[in-house]
Tab-separated table of C-alpha atoms and ligand atoms in Angstrom:
chain	number	residue	atom	x	y	z
A	1	MET	CA	-16.727	-15.012	-17.458
A	2	ALA	CA	-19.724	-15.286	-15.067
A	3	GLY	CA	-19.997	-18.684	-13.357
A	4	LYS	CA	-16.274	-19.299	-13.614
A	5	ASN	CA	-14.205	-20.507	-10.695
A	6	ILE	CA	-11.627	-18.256	-9.048
A	7	TYR	CA	-8.727	-19.685	-7.074
A	8	ILE	CA	-6.508	-17.257	-5.120
A	9	GLU	CA	-3.259	-17.658	-3.190
A	10	THR	CA	-2.130	-14.932	-0.812
A	11	TYR	CA	1.447	-13.990	0.069
A	12	GLY	CA	2.866	-11.303	2.363
A	13	CYS	CA	1.128	-9.360	5.087
A	14	GLN	CA	-2.273	-9.432	6.811
A	15	MET	CA	-3.290	-6.535	4.628
A	16	ASN	CA	-2.852	-8.782	1.624
A	17	VAL	CA	-5.108	-11.374	3.249
A	18	ASN	CA	-7.761	-8.694	3.562
A	19	ASP	CA	-7.138	-7.550	-0.032
A	20	SER	CA	-7.783	-11.108	-1.236
A	21	GLU	CA	-11.108	-10.954	0.613
A	22	VAL	CA	-11.910	-7.670	-1.158
A	23	ILE	CA	-10.939	-9.184	-4.530
A	24	LEU	CA	-13.206	-12.193	-3.960
A	25	SER	CA	-16.060	-9.917	-2.972
A	26	ILE	CA	-15.688	-7.863	-6.168
A	27	LEU	CA	-15.482	-10.984	-8.312
A	28	GLN	CA	-18.388	-12.749	-6.602
A	29	ASP	CA	-20.539	-9.681	-7.215
A	30	ALA	CA	-19.590	-10.016	-10.883
A	31	GLY	CA	-20.776	-13.653	-10.899
A	32	PHE	CA	-17.556	-15.582	-10.278
A	33	GLN	CA	-17.337	-18.353	-7.679
A	34	HIS	CA	-14.539	-18.977	-5.200
A	35	THR	CA	-12.826	-22.379	-5.245
A	36	GLU	CA	-10.149	-23.645	-2.886
A	37	ASN	CA	-9.043	-26.284	-5.367
A	38	ILE	CA	-6.603	-25.164	-8.062
A	39	GLU	CA	-7.620	-28.136	-10.242
A	40	ASP	CA	-11.136	-26.632	-10.535
A	41	ALA	CA	-9.978	-23.107	-11.298
A	42	ASP	CA	-10.784	-21.183	-14.442
A	43	VAL	CA	-8.863	-18.206	-13.068
A	44	ILE	CA	-5.748	-18.636	-10.894
A	45	LEU	CA	-4.664	-15.518	-9.004
A	46	ALA	CA	-1.643	-14.907	-6.784
A	47	ASN	CA	-1.885	-11.879	-4.501
A	48	THR	CA	1.781	-11.122	-4.158
A	49	CYS	CA	4.410	-9.487	-1.961
A	50	SER	CA	7.588	-7.625	-2.917
A	51	ILE	CA	8.964	-6.835	0.508
A	52	ARG	CA	12.074	-9.006	0.152
A	53	ASP	CA	13.669	-10.664	-2.844
A	54	ASN	CA	12.969	-14.162	-1.487
A	55	ALA	CA	9.220	-13.357	-1.354
A	56	GLU	CA	9.307	-12.572	-5.064
A	57	GLN	CA	11.447	-15.600	-5.952
A	58	ARG	CA	8.919	-17.867	-4.291
A	59	ILE	CA	6.129	-16.389	-6.392
A	60	TRP	CA	8.087	-16.826	-9.649
A	61	GLY	CA	8.303	-20.502	-8.667
A	62	ARG	CA	4.526	-20.624	-8.208
A	63	VAL	CA	3.949	-19.014	-11.624
A	64	ASP	CA	5.771	-21.997	-13.186
A	65	GLN	CA	3.431	-24.334	-11.289
A	66	PHE	CA	0.384	-22.367	-12.441
A	67	LYS	CA	1.533	-22.759	-16.041
A	68	LEU	CA	1.310	-26.541	-15.602
A	69	GLN	CA	-2.416	-26.089	-14.913
A	70	LYS	CA	-2.701	-24.192	-18.176
A	71	ARG	CA	-1.191	-27.145	-20.028
A	72	LYS	CA	-3.630	-29.557	-18.375
A	73	ARG	CA	-6.796	-27.602	-19.174
A	74	ASP	CA	-7.979	-25.148	-21.817
A	75	ASN	CA	-8.739	-21.497	-21.136
A	76	VAL	CA	-7.142	-21.221	-17.703
A	77	VAL	CA	-6.273	-17.592	-16.944
A	78	ILE	CA	-3.280	-16.792	-14.697
A	79	GLY	CA	-3.184	-13.441	-12.925
A	80	ILE	CA	-0.663	-11.739	-10.672
A	81	VAL	CA	-2.119	-9.062	-8.417
A	82	GLY	CA	-0.793	-6.984	-5.523
A	83	CYS	CA	2.618	-5.546	-4.756
A	84	MET	CA	4.686	-7.596	-7.199
A	85	ALA	CA	2.241	-6.752	-10.001
A	86	GLU	CA	2.774	-3.085	-9.207
A	87	ARG	CA	6.550	-3.379	-9.076
A	88	LEU	CA	7.224	-5.612	-12.086
A	89	LYS	CA	4.343	-4.639	-14.391
A	90	ASP	CA	5.290	-5.471	-18.010
A	91	LYS	CA	7.904	-8.034	-17.036
A	92	LEU	CA	5.112	-10.097	-15.472
A	93	LEU	CA	2.774	-9.488	-18.376
A	94	LYS	CA	5.164	-11.491	-20.578
A	95	GLU	CA	4.550	-14.511	-18.320
A	96	VAL	CA	0.886	-14.326	-17.276
A	97	ASP	CA	-2.511	-13.219	-18.650
A	98	LEU	CA	-3.391	-10.566	-16.112
A	99	VAL	CA	-1.482	-8.057	-13.966
A	100	ALA	CA	-3.355	-5.857	-11.480
A	101	GLY	CA	-1.932	-3.519	-8.823
A	102	PRO	CA	-3.375	-2.945	-5.322
A	103	ASP	CA	-5.601	-0.020	-6.343
A	104	SER	CA	-7.151	-1.599	-9.451
A	105	TYR	CA	-9.194	-4.455	-8.013
A	106	ARG	CA	-12.515	-2.905	-8.963
A	107	THR	CA	-11.533	-3.336	-12.612
A	108	LEU	CA	-10.770	-7.069	-12.269
A	109	PRO	CA	-14.130	-8.196	-13.734
A	110	GLN	CA	-13.582	-6.086	-16.864
A	111	LEU	CA	-9.947	-7.125	-17.144
A	112	LEU	CA	-10.924	-10.801	-16.888
A	113	GLU	CA	-13.676	-10.294	-19.453
A	114	ALA	CA	-11.160	-8.836	-21.896
A	115	VAL	CA	-8.387	-11.430	-21.427
A	116	THR	CA	-7.646	-13.712	-24.371
A	117	PRO	CA	-4.495	-15.803	-24.978
A	118	ASP	CA	-3.182	-13.080	-27.323
A	119	ASN	CA	-4.505	-10.193	-25.326
A	120	PRO	CA	-3.169	-10.083	-21.750
A	121	GLN	CA	-4.559	-7.312	-19.532
A	122	ILE	CA	-2.854	-4.929	-17.136
A	123	ASN	CA	-3.958	-2.199	-14.723
A	124	VAL	CA	-1.365	-0.893	-12.294
A	125	LEU	CA	-2.683	2.629	-11.783
A	126	LEU	CA	-2.276	3.822	-8.210
A	127	SER	CA	-4.949	6.032	-6.700
A	128	HIS	CA	-5.054	8.801	-4.107
A	129	GLU	CA	-8.623	7.907	-3.106
A	130	GLU	CA	-9.288	4.180	-3.381
A	131	THR	CA	-9.940	2.558	0.015
A	132	TYR	CA	-12.534	-0.066	-1.071
A	133	ALA	CA	-14.616	1.536	1.695
A	134	ASP	CA	-17.976	0.255	0.471
A	135	ILE	CA	-16.874	-3.310	-0.225
A	136	ASN	CA	-17.895	-6.005	2.217
A	137	PRO	CA	-15.007	-8.483	2.071
A	138	VAL	CA	-15.725	-12.204	1.687
A	139	ARG	CA	-14.188	-13.722	4.839
A	140	LEU	CA	-11.480	-16.292	4.222
A	141	ASP	CA	-10.732	-17.098	7.870
A	142	LYS	CA	-11.766	-20.625	8.755
A	143	ASN	CA	-13.405	-20.271	12.174
A	144	GLY	CA	-15.579	-17.159	11.875
A	145	ILE	CA	-14.120	-15.610	15.047
A	146	SER	CA	-11.418	-13.157	14.053
A	147	ALA	CA	-11.366	-10.834	11.029
A	148	PHE	CA	-9.151	-8.138	9.530
A	149	ILE	CA	-10.437	-4.693	8.614
A	150	SER	CA	-8.288	-2.353	6.521
A	151	ILE	CA	-8.635	1.192	7.838
A	152	MET	CA	-6.218	2.840	5.455
A	153	ARG	CA	-4.080	2.073	2.424
A	154	GLY	CA	-0.646	3.071	1.176
A	155	CYS	CA	2.190	4.615	3.099
A	156	ASN	CA	3.759	8.081	3.282
A	157	ASN	CA	6.858	7.123	5.231
A	158	VAL	CA	9.776	6.743	2.942
A	159	CYS	CA	11.825	4.289	4.993
A	160	SER	CA	14.898	3.986	2.822
A	161	TYR	CA	14.869	0.157	2.621
A	162	CYS	CA	11.158	-0.275	1.908
A	163	VAL	CA	9.351	-0.895	-1.353
A	164	VAL	CA	5.818	-0.418	0.032
A	165	PRO	CA	5.336	3.303	-0.809
A	166	TYR	CA	6.118	2.387	-4.434
A	167	THR	CA	3.857	-0.664	-4.585
A	168	ARG	CA	0.928	0.626	-2.534
A	169	GLY	CA	1.138	4.347	-3.219
A	170	ALA	CA	0.273	7.293	-1.003
A	171	GLU	CA	-1.418	6.984	2.369
A	172	ARG	CA	-5.195	7.475	2.541
A	173	SER	CA	-7.639	6.819	5.364
A	174	ARG	CA	-10.965	5.077	4.986
A	175	ASP	CA	-14.301	6.622	6.025
A	176	PRO	CA	-14.687	5.694	9.719
A	177	HIS	CA	-18.424	5.070	9.385
A	178	THR	CA	-17.790	2.294	6.857
A	179	ILE	CA	-15.213	0.806	9.227
A	180	VAL	CA	-17.619	0.808	12.178
A	181	ARG	CA	-20.383	-0.608	9.971
A	182	GLU	CA	-18.123	-3.444	8.836
A	183	ALA	CA	-17.051	-4.205	12.417
A	184	ARG	CA	-20.672	-4.171	13.635
A	185	ASN	CA	-21.723	-6.543	10.824
A	186	LEU	CA	-18.952	-8.900	11.845
A	187	TYR	CA	-20.037	-8.787	15.475
A	188	GLU	CA	-23.618	-9.518	14.458
A	189	LYS	CA	-22.374	-12.533	12.481
A	190	GLY	CA	-20.672	-13.897	15.618
A	191	TYR	CA	-17.140	-12.565	15.206
A	192	LYS	CA	-15.370	-11.857	18.503
A	193	GLU	CA	-12.234	-10.057	17.356
A	194	VAL	CA	-11.356	-7.496	14.698
A	195	THR	CA	-7.870	-6.326	13.787
A	196	LEU	CA	-7.640	-2.832	12.317
A	197	LEU	CA	-4.961	-2.820	9.654
A	198	GLY	CA	-2.765	-0.144	8.140
A	199	GLN	CA	0.912	0.363	7.300
A	200	ASN	CA	0.976	3.051	9.988
A	201	VAL	CA	-2.312	3.061	11.919
A	202	ASP	CA	-1.267	5.909	14.230
A	203	SER	CA	-1.336	8.340	11.341
A	204	TYR	CA	-4.939	7.406	10.463
A	205	LEU	CA	-6.862	10.637	9.921
A	206	TRP	CA	-10.299	11.013	8.400
A	207	LYS	CA	-10.852	14.594	7.324
A	208	ALA	CA	-14.392	15.897	7.473
A	209	PRO	CA	-15.563	17.858	4.391
A	210	GLU	CA	-14.296	21.438	4.425
A	211	GLY	CA	-16.063	23.734	6.887
A	212	GLU	CA	-17.576	20.800	8.806
A	213	GLU	CA	-16.510	19.335	12.111
A	214	GLY	CA	-15.871	15.656	12.522
A	215	ASN	CA	-12.235	14.798	11.828
A	216	VAL	CA	-11.514	11.339	13.208
A	217	THR	CA	-8.085	10.363	14.556
A	218	PHE	CA	-6.842	6.840	15.274
A	219	PRO	CA	-7.576	6.917	19.027
A	220	GLN	CA	-11.088	8.156	18.231
A	221	LEU	CA	-11.570	5.371	15.686
A	222	LEU	CA	-10.360	2.837	18.254
A	223	GLU	CA	-12.990	4.091	20.708
A	224	MET	CA	-15.725	3.934	18.079
A	225	VAL	CA	-14.908	0.301	17.250
A	226	ALA	CA	-14.342	-0.723	20.884
A	227	SER	CA	-17.762	0.711	21.797
A	228	ILE	CA	-19.625	-1.695	19.485
A	229	SER	CA	-19.599	-4.370	22.204
A	230	PRO	CA	-17.433	-5.172	25.230
A	231	GLU	CA	-17.635	-8.789	23.997
A	232	MET	CA	-15.738	-7.965	20.821
A	233	ARG	CA	-11.990	-7.583	21.035
A	234	VAL	CA	-10.176	-4.937	19.022
A	235	ARG	CA	-6.578	-5.283	17.861
A	236	PHE	CA	-4.551	-3.112	15.501
A	237	SER	CA	-1.368	-3.256	13.472
A	238	THR	CA	1.121	-1.724	12.623
A	239	SER	CA	2.231	1.108	14.899
A	240	HIS	CA	5.120	3.360	13.915
A	241	PRO	CA	7.327	4.331	16.874
A	242	LYS	CA	7.512	7.941	15.657
A	243	ASP	CA	3.708	8.268	15.578
A	244	ILE	CA	2.324	6.205	18.470
A	245	SER	CA	0.806	8.840	20.726
A	246	ASP	CA	0.013	8.916	24.437
A	247	ASP	CA	-3.602	9.253	23.358
A	248	VAL	CA	-3.529	5.800	21.745
A	249	ILE	CA	-1.935	4.308	24.859
A	250	TYR	CA	-4.531	5.891	27.188
A	251	THR	CA	-7.378	4.786	24.910
A	252	MET	CA	-6.067	1.215	25.060
A	253	ALA	CA	-5.954	1.409	28.850
A	254	LYS	CA	-9.517	2.748	29.003
A	255	TYR	CA	-11.206	-0.158	27.186
A	256	GLU	CA	-10.879	-3.712	28.473
A	257	ASN	CA	-11.722	-5.066	25.008
A	258	ILE	CA	-8.894	-3.196	23.238
A	259	CYS	CA	-6.207	-5.871	23.375
A	260	LYS	CA	-3.060	-4.964	25.236
A	261	HIS	CA	-0.638	-5.638	22.423
A	262	ILE	CA	1.377	-3.261	20.266
A	263	HIS	CA	3.390	-4.318	17.247
A	264	LEU	CA	6.087	-1.661	17.245
A	265	PRO	CA	8.757	-2.396	14.618
A	266	VAL	CA	12.136	-1.100	15.815
A	267	GLN	CA	14.185	-2.282	12.775
A	268	SER	CA	17.524	-1.467	14.488
A	269	GLY	CA	18.850	-0.542	17.915
A	270	SER	CA	21.467	1.784	16.441
A	271	SER	CA	20.588	5.453	16.060
A	272	ILE	CA	23.054	5.683	13.153
A	273	MET	CA	21.226	2.925	11.272
A	274	LEU	CA	17.811	4.374	12.162
A	275	GLU	CA	18.878	7.678	10.633
A	276	LYS	CA	20.018	5.953	7.423
A	277	MET	CA	16.797	3.966	7.387
A	278	ARG	CA	14.902	7.298	7.646
A	279	ARG	CA	12.842	6.010	10.540
A	280	LYS	CA	12.642	9.517	12.077
A	281	TYR	CA	13.269	8.305	15.638
A	282	ASN	CA	16.376	7.179	17.468
A	283	ARG	CA	17.180	4.516	20.054
A	284	GLU	CA	16.324	6.788	22.995
A	285	TRP	CA	12.974	7.783	21.509
A	286	TYR	CA	12.069	4.130	20.987
A	287	LEU	CA	13.033	3.174	24.539
A	288	GLU	CA	11.032	6.118	25.893
A	289	ARG	CA	7.911	4.958	23.974
A	290	VAL	CA	8.323	1.460	25.430
A	291	ASP	CA	8.661	2.943	28.948
A	292	LYS	CA	5.547	5.043	28.391
A	293	ILE	CA	3.529	2.040	27.187
A	294	ARG	CA	4.617	-0.024	30.178
A	295	SER	CA	4.005	2.761	32.690
A	296	VAL	CA	0.382	3.068	31.523
A	297	ILE	CA	-0.236	-0.618	30.636
A	298	PRO	CA	2.208	-2.732	32.671
A	299	ASP	CA	1.191	-6.032	31.016
A	300	CYS	CA	1.160	-4.765	27.449
A	301	GLY	CA	2.539	-7.229	24.903
A	302	ILE	CA	5.154	-5.567	22.700
A	303	THR	CA	6.384	-7.252	19.521
A	304	THR	CA	8.703	-5.961	16.842
A	305	ASP	CA	10.428	-6.327	13.465
A	306	VAL	CA	14.226	-6.293	13.141
A	307	ILE	CA	16.430	-6.007	10.050
A	308	ALA	CA	19.972	-7.450	10.203
A	309	GLY	CA	22.806	-6.201	8.011
A	310	PHE	CA	21.431	-2.965	6.599
A	311	CYS	CA	23.842	-0.918	4.438
A	312	GLY	CA	27.040	-0.007	6.303
A	313	GLU	CA	25.934	-1.704	9.543
A	314	THR	CA	29.016	-2.094	11.775
A	315	GLU	CA	29.544	-4.679	14.470
A	316	GLN	CA	28.789	-1.900	16.979
A	317	ASP	CA	25.460	-1.126	15.279
A	318	HIS	CA	24.611	-4.818	15.420
A	319	GLN	CA	25.519	-4.948	19.120
A	320	ASP	CA	23.238	-1.925	19.656
A	321	THR	CA	20.356	-3.972	18.226
A	322	LEU	CA	21.146	-6.859	20.570
A	323	THR	CA	21.372	-4.632	23.651
A	324	LEU	CA	18.109	-2.913	22.763
A	325	MET	CA	16.403	-6.297	22.447
A	326	GLU	CA	17.796	-7.285	25.848
A	327	LYS	CA	16.578	-4.049	27.387
A	328	VAL	CA	13.055	-4.221	25.975
A	329	VAL	CA	12.512	-8.011	26.171
A	330	PHE	CA	10.078	-8.228	23.251
A	331	ASP	CA	7.414	-10.934	23.465
A	332	SER	CA	8.211	-11.984	19.924
A	333	ALA	CA	9.780	-10.586	16.789
A	334	PHE	CA	9.872	-10.964	13.024
A	335	MET	CA	13.526	-10.914	12.059
A	336	PHE	CA	14.945	-10.467	8.568
A	337	ALA	CA	18.222	-10.122	6.689
A	338	TYR	CA	18.292	-6.876	4.719
A	339	SER	CA	17.229	-7.403	1.123
A	340	GLU	CA	17.929	-4.568	-1.299
A	341	ARG	CA	14.818	-3.549	-3.242
A	342	PRO	CA	15.292	-1.813	-6.597
A	343	GLY	CA	13.984	1.751	-6.681
A	344	THR	CA	14.200	2.397	-2.942
A	345	LEU	CA	16.269	5.258	-1.515
A	346	ALA	CA	18.727	2.820	0.056
A	347	SER	CA	19.293	1.063	-3.273
A	348	LYS	CA	20.156	4.414	-4.857
A	349	LYS	CA	22.229	5.876	-2.031
A	350	TYR	CA	23.953	3.117	-0.110
A	351	PRO	CA	25.782	-0.010	-1.275
A	352	ASP	CA	24.359	-3.301	0.027
A	353	ASP	CA	27.780	-4.004	1.518
A	354	ILE	CA	27.306	-6.560	4.291
A	355	PRO	CA	28.294	-9.955	2.863
A	356	TYR	CA	25.646	-12.674	2.861
A	357	GLU	CA	27.500	-14.812	5.448
A	358	GLU	CA	27.864	-11.851	7.808
A	359	LYS	CA	24.182	-10.868	7.474
A	360	THR	CA	23.252	-14.461	8.214
A	361	ARG	CA	25.509	-14.597	11.265
A	362	ARG	CA	24.004	-11.393	12.673
A	363	LEU	CA	20.473	-12.555	11.892
A	364	ASN	CA	21.113	-15.886	13.623
A	365	GLU	CA	22.419	-14.071	16.714
A	366	ILE	CA	19.302	-11.916	16.732
A	367	ILE	CA	17.028	-14.963	16.359
A	368	ALA	CA	18.827	-16.854	19.146
A	369	LEU	CA	18.625	-13.858	21.495
A	370	GLN	CA	14.930	-13.366	20.737
A	371	GLY	CA	14.306	-17.034	21.620
A	372	ARG	CA	15.777	-16.361	25.075
A	373	MET	CA	13.833	-13.101	25.417
A	374	SER	CA	10.525	-14.756	24.429
A	375	LEU	CA	11.079	-17.356	27.121
A	376	LYS	CA	11.986	-14.675	29.665
A	377	SER	CA	8.916	-12.633	28.778
A	378	ASN	CA	6.693	-15.725	29.038
A	379	GLU	CA	8.198	-16.710	32.396
A	380	LYS	CA	6.979	-13.393	33.792
A	381	GLU	CA	3.428	-14.558	33.034
A	382	ILE	CA	3.589	-17.555	35.405
A	383	GLY	CA	0.903	-17.192	38.093
A	384	LYS	CA	-1.026	-14.524	36.142
A	385	ARG	CA	-4.738	-14.862	35.472
A	386	LEU	CA	-5.702	-14.297	31.849
A	387	LYS	CA	-8.857	-14.086	29.765
A	388	VAL	CA	-8.430	-16.151	26.612
A	389	LEU	CA	-10.506	-16.155	23.420
A	390	VAL	CA	-10.805	-19.788	22.312
A	391	GLU	CA	-9.560	-20.397	18.755
A	392	GLY	CA	-10.028	-24.178	18.686
A	393	PRO	CA	-8.492	-27.448	19.824
A	394	SER	CA	-4.770	-27.394	20.581
A	395	LYS	CA	-2.743	-28.879	17.732
A	396	LYS	CA	-0.778	-31.202	19.993
A	397	ASN	CA	-3.601	-32.475	22.188
A	398	PRO	CA	-7.252	-32.421	21.070
A	399	GLU	CA	-8.362	-32.650	24.731
A	400	GLU	CA	-6.968	-29.150	25.176
A	401	LEU	CA	-7.943	-25.785	23.726
A	402	CYS	CA	-5.779	-22.980	22.422
A	403	GLY	CA	-6.388	-19.267	22.154
A	404	ARG	CA	-4.776	-15.893	22.687
A	405	ALA	CA	-4.569	-13.725	25.752
A	406	SER	CA	-5.099	-9.981	25.377
A	407	SER	CA	-1.306	-9.604	25.042
A	408	ASN	CA	-1.479	-11.866	21.949
A	409	LYS	CA	0.399	-14.680	23.710
A	410	MET	CA	-0.768	-18.178	22.746
A	411	CYS	CA	-2.261	-20.191	25.637
A	412	VAL	CA	-3.174	-23.896	25.910
A	413	PHE	CA	-5.498	-25.200	28.623
A	414	PRO	CA	-7.909	-28.080	29.369
A	415	SER	CA	-11.175	-28.096	27.436
A	416	ARG	CA	-14.610	-28.243	29.000
A	417	GLY	CA	-16.239	-28.461	25.616
A	418	GLU	CA	-16.030	-24.735	24.803
A	419	LYS	CA	-16.302	-23.662	21.183
A	420	PRO	CA	-14.215	-21.206	19.156
A	421	GLY	CA	-15.299	-17.705	20.143
A	422	ASP	CA	-15.948	-18.510	23.828
A	423	TYR	CA	-13.916	-16.764	26.520
A	424	CYS	CA	-12.112	-18.768	29.242
A	425	GLU	CA	-10.383	-17.639	32.452
A	426	VAL	CA	-7.046	-19.346	33.028
A	427	GLU	CA	-3.926	-19.158	35.189
A	428	VAL	CA	-0.469	-19.638	33.714
A	429	VAL	CA	1.355	-22.599	35.294
A	430	SER	CA	4.348	-23.130	33.007
A	431	VAL	CA	5.721	-21.795	29.727
A	432	THR	CA	7.816	-22.444	26.639
A	433	SER	CA	9.238	-19.673	24.437
A	434	ALA	CA	6.122	-19.938	22.228
A	435	THR	CA	3.244	-20.927	24.548
A	436	LEU	CA	1.722	-20.352	27.981
A	437	ILE	CA	0.504	-23.583	29.546
A	438	CYS	CA	-2.481	-22.813	31.778
A	439	ARG	CA	-5.029	-24.267	34.178
A	440	ARG	CA	-8.698	-23.346	34.353
A	441	ILE	CA	-9.884	-20.966	37.054
A	442	ASP	CA	-13.438	-20.416	35.787
B	501	5AD	N1	14.733	-6.039	3.688
B	501	5AD	C1	14.477	-6.760	4.807
B	501	5AD	N2	13.394	-6.569	5.567
B	501	5AD	C2	12.527	-5.592	5.195
B	501	5AD	N3	11.385	-5.159	5.750
B	501	5AD	C3	10.887	-4.168	4.976
B	501	5AD	N4	11.694	-3.946	3.931
B	501	5AD	C4	12.734	-4.821	4.048
B	501	5AD	C5	13.893	-5.066	3.266
B	501	5AD	N5	14.162	-4.362	2.183
B	501	5AD	C6	10.837	-5.685	7.000
B	501	5AD	C7	10.700	-4.594	8.046
B	501	5AD	C8	9.211	-4.364	8.085
B	501	5AD	C9	8.674	-5.730	7.784
B	501	5AD	C10	7.251	-5.764	7.326
B	501	5AD	O1	9.532	-6.201	6.777
B	501	5AD	O2	11.175	-5.115	9.273
B	501	5AD	O3	8.770	-3.873	9.342
B	502	SF4	FE1	2.264	-6.397	2.346
B	502	SF4	FE2	4.504	-5.002	2.052
B	502	SF4	FE3	4.361	-7.435	1.039
B	502	SF4	FE4	2.992	-5.436	-0.063
B	502	SF4	S1	5.211	-5.605	0.040
B	502	SF4	S2	2.223	-7.483	0.422
B	502	SF4	S3	2.463	-4.219	1.729
B	502	SF4	S4	4.297	-6.919	3.198
C-alpha cells in the first residue's frame, strides 16, 4: 500500500481532529501520502462521531457518496474509524472495507495491507493503555499558529445520556513529558497556542512508577506547559464542573499565557435532571464554581453545553435551565436536543418521552436566550483593553484582522500588516452577539 494516497474527513469534537492528525502520522510513517482531494484518494477514511443520532445519519450519507468514488475508480478502499466504528462494528463492515476504533490506529497500516474486496478488515479493541504518547501528529490546521494536544483518552464518567465511555473506553492519562515535548516542538515551529484536550481534563493524573515520586496532576501539567514560553498561549478543554478544582483556577490566574476561558458544560439547570444525568453535581454546586472562577479571575470567559428535553424533563426543569443561563450569562454555548443513544444508562432506564416538537421548542427558547446572553456578555467588554492573537484577515473585510482574546471571544480590528501569530493590543468599541469590534491601542 506504500505510496498510496489517503484522504480523511473528520466529524465530531476537537479530539477527533487531533486523532485524524495521529492517524495521518501513523500512515505517513508507513509510506502513505495525505491528499486533500477525494478524487485522488486510494484510501478514503471518515473519522466519525456517535454523540447524537444526527451525527451518525450524516456519516451514513457520506458513506453513500464514498461508494460513488469506488464505482469511478478501481481499488478504492473505504474506511470508517473513530466512535461510530466502535459503536456499530459489524454493521459498518457490511458497507465498507475497513472499520477501526479509537484505540486501534497503530494497526491501520496492517489492516490496509490486508484489505481486499472480499476481505474487509476490522479492529475495534479498546485499550487501557493506549495514549499515542510517542506519536508526533501531522498538523492539519491551516495557519500553523494553534494546535491541539491530547493529554488523555477515554472517559470514566458514566453520564447517563452519553455514548463516549462506550466508544472511547476507560480514562487514561498521557505521560506528561511527551506532552511537554510536543508543546515545545510546536513552539519551536512557530506555533503560538496549544489547546490541551481531554473528555475531563481536571481528572488528568499521571502516576509515577510505584515507589517513586512524581505524580503529575492537571494544574501541575498546566504549569509545565505554560512555562515553555510566555509567548505561547495555553488553552484546555473540557472541564467537568464536579472536578474543576481551586488549584486549576489559581494556576490559571498565576500565568498570563494560560487563557482565561473555561468550557464548563452544565447540561441542565435543574438538580433533578442533573441527578438523572448522573452529573454528580447540582445547580448550587455549579453556581458556586462559577462564583469561585469569577472571584479569582473576574474576566474569565465561561462557555457551556446544554441539553434540552432529557428524559422526564418538566416545564419547571426547563425553566430552571433558562434561569441558570440568565444568572451565569455564558459567553457562548453549544445547545442540543436530547438524542437517545443505544446502550447508554438513560436508554435502558428512562423513556425518551419528550416529544420532538416540545424538545425543539425548548431548544429554540434556549438558543434565543443564549443569543441575548452572548450580546450582554459582549457588551460588558466595551472599553476593555485586550491582547489578541492574530488568526488572519477578517472574513468580511480584508483590510481588517481577526483573532481571539484570552477569553476566547472573537475580535476584529484594523490591520497594520500583521501576520497570523502576531499579538495586537486593542480596545473594544462596539459589539455584536458573536464579535467584539475593536480599535488599535498599540
Ligand atoms: N444527546 C444530546 N446531546 C448530547 N451530548 C452528549 N450526549 C448527548 C446526547 N445523547 C452533548 C453534551 C456534551 C456535548 C459534547 O454533547 O452537551 O457536553
Ligand atoms: Fe468526540 Fe464524543 Fe463524537 Fe466521539 S462521540 S467523536 S468523543 S464528540
